[in-house]
Coordinates of C-alpha atoms in Angstrom, one line a residue:
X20 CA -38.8 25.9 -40.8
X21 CA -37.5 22.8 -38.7
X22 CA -33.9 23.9 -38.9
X23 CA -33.3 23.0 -35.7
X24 CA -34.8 20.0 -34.1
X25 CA -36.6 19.9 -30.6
X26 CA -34.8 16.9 -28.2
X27 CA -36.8 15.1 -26.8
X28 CA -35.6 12.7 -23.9
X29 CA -36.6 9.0 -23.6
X30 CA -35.7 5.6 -22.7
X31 CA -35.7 2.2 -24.4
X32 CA -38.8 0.0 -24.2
X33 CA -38.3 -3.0 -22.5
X34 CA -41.7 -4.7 -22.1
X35 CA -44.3 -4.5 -24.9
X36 CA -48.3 -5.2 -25.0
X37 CA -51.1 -3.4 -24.5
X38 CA -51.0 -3.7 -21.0
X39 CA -47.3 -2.2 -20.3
X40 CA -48.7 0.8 -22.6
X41 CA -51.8 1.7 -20.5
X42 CA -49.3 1.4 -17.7
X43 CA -46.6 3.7 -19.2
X44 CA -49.6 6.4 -20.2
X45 CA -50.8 6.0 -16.1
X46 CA -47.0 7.3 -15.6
X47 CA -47.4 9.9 -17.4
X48 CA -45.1 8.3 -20.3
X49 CA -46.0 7.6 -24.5
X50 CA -44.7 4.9 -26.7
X51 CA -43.2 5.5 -29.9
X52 CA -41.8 3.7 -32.7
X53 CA -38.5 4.6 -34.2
X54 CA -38.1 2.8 -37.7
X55 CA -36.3 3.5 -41.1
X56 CA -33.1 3.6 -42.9
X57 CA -33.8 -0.5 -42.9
X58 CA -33.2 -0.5 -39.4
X59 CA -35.2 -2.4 -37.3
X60 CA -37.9 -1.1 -35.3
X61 CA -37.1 0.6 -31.6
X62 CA -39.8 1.0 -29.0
X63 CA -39.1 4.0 -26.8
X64 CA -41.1 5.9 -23.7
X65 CA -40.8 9.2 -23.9
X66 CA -42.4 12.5 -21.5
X67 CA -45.9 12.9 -22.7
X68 CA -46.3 16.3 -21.4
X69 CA -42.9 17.2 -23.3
X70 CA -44.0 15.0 -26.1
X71 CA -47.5 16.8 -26.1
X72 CA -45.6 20.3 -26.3
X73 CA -43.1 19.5 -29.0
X74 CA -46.2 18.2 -31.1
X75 CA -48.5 20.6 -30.4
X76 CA -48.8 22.8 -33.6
X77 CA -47.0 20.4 -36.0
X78 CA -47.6 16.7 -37.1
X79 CA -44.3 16.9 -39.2
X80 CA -41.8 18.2 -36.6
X81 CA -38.4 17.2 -36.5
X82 CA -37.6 15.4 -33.2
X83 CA -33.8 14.4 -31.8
X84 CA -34.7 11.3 -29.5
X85 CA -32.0 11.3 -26.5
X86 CA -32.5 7.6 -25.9
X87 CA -30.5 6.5 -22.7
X88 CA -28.1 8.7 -24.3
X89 CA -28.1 8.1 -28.0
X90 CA -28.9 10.7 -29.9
X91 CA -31.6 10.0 -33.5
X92 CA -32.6 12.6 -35.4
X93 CA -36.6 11.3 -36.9
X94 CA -39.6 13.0 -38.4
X95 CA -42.8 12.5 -36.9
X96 CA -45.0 10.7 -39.1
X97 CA -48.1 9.5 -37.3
X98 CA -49.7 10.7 -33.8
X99 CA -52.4 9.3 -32.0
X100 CA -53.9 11.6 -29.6
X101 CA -56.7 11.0 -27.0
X102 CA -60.1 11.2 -28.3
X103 CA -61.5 13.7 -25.5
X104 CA -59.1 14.8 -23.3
X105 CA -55.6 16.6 -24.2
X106 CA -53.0 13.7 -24.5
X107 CA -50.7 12.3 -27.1
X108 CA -50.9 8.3 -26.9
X109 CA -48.2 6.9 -29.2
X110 CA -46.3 8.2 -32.1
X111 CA -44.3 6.6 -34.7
X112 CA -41.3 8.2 -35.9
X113 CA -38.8 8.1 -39.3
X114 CA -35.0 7.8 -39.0
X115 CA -33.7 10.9 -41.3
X116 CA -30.3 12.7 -41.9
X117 CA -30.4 16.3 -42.1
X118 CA -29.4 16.4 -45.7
X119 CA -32.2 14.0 -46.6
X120 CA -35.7 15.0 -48.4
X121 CA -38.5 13.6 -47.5
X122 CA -42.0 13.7 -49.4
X123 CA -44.5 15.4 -46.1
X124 CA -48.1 16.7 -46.1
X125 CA -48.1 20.2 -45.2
X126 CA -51.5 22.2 -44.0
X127 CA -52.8 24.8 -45.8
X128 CA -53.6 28.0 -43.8
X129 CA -55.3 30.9 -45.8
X130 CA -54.1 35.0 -44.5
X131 CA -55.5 37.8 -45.9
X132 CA -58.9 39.3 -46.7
X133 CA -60.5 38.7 -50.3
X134 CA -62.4 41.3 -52.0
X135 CA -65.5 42.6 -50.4
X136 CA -68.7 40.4 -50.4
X137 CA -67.0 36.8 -50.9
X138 CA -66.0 34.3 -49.0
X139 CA -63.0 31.8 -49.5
X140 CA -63.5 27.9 -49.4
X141 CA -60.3 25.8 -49.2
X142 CA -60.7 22.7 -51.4
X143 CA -57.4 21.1 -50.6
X144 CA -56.0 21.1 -46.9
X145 CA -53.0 19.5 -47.1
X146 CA -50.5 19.6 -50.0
X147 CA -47.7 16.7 -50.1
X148 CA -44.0 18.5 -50.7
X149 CA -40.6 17.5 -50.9
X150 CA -38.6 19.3 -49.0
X151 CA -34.9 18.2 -46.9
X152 CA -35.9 16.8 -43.3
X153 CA -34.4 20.1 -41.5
X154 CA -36.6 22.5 -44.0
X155 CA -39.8 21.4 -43.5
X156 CA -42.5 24.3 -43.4
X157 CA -44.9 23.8 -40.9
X158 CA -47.5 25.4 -42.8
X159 CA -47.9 26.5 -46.5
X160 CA -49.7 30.2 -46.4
X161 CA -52.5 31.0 -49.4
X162 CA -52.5 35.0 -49.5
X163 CA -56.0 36.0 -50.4
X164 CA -55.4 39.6 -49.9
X165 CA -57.8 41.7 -52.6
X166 CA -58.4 38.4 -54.4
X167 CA -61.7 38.6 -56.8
X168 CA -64.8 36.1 -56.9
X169 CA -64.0 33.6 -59.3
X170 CA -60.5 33.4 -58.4
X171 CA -59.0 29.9 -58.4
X172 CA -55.8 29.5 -56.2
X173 CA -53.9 26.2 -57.3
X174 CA -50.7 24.1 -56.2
X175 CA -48.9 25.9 -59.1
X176 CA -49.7 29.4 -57.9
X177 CA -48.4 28.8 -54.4
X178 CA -45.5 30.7 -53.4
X179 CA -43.3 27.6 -51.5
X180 CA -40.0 28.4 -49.8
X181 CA -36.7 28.1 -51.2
X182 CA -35.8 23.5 -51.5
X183 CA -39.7 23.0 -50.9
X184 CA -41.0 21.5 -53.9
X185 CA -44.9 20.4 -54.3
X186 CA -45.5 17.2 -55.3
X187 CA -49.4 17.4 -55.8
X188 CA -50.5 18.0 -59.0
X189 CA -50.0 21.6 -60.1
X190 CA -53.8 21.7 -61.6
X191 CA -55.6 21.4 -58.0
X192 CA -57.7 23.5 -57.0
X193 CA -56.0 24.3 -53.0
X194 CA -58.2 27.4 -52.6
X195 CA -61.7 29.2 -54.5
X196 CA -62.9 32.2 -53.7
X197 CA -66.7 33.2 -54.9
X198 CA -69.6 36.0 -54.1
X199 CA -71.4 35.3 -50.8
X200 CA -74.8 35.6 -52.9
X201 CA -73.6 32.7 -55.5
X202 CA -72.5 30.4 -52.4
X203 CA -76.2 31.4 -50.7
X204 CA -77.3 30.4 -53.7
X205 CA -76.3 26.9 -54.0
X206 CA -77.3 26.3 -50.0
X207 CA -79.4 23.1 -50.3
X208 CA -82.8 24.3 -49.9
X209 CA -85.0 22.0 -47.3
X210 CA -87.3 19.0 -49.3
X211 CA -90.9 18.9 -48.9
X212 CA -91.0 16.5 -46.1
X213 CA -88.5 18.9 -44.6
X214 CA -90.6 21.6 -44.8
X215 CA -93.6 19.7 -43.8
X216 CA -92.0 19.0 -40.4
X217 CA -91.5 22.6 -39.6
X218 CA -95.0 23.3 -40.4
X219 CA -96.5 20.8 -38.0
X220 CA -93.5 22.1 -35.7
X221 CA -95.2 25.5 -35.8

């Protein structure tokens, strides 16, 4: 749980464009956005190395931007990271009060080993909650443990902590588990010109 949010330390943008932000990345710094609670949007440089760590294992943390001294408390909403290399690039960021809920996708991550000879295929890998903005799990666990092929996990039968409350349909599917023979089974078998190919590859 995000009970207790991670500061993060930054100062207020001054000069916008795309040029100003490929020369606040060079400096080791990432623009944001701070918006919500119909104020209007702030533009803030924060530590990208510190920014990279506070976001490293959840999308939805809760963040307390220092800016030049003023202290927001805001839930990360959207993060655009570099395409090859490690690096966060620009996030935006929602105003919240620590009493307020917020509606949040939250990633599904399976523990546990089904029974013997099946294999478990997550159909739904994020499920949106409501939950208050210091409650926030960062991950919703699926036990599997001893589960039979044939088994259908959905959003109702999800154990969520105490305030979080799904707001995906209840019916979904989140996670199946079947026989390894029935999956082999339904492995698309190569077509004719497929097959063809491998015989003039031999």
């Amino acid at each position: 749980m995000a009970n207790n949010a991670i500061t993060l330390k930054g100062t207020a943008r001054t000069v916008l464009g795309k040029g100003a932000s490929r020369r606040a990345r060079r400096a080791g710094q990432v623009p944001a956005v701070v918006y919500g609670h119909g104020t209007d949007p702030r533009h803030v440089l924060l530590d990208e190395h510190d920014t990279r760590l506070a976001l490293r294992n959840n999308d939805n943390a809760l963040i307390e931007l220092d800016i030049d001294g003023e202290r927001l408390l805001a839930l990360t909403k959207e993060v655009q990271r570099h395409p090859i290399r490690p690096g966060v690039q620009h996030v935006d960021f929602l105003l919240v009060d620590r009493n307020e809920r917020v509606e949040v996708e939250i990633p599904v991550t399976v523990v546990g080993d089904a029974a013997p000879s099946t294999i478990h295929i997550i159909e739904l890998p994020h499920v949106v909650v409501s939950a208050s903005a210091v409650s926030i799990p960062e991950s919703i666990e699926v036990d599997i443990t001893g589960v039979e092929a044939g088994t259908a996990i959905r959003v109702a039968d999800l154990t969520l902590p105490k305030g979080v409350e799904a707001i995906t349909d209840a019916e979904i599917d989140v996670v199946n588990v079947a026989a390894e023979a029935a999956v082999a089974d339904k492995a698309p078998e190569p077509d004719a010109d497929g097959e063809a190919a491998e015989a003039s590859a031999e």
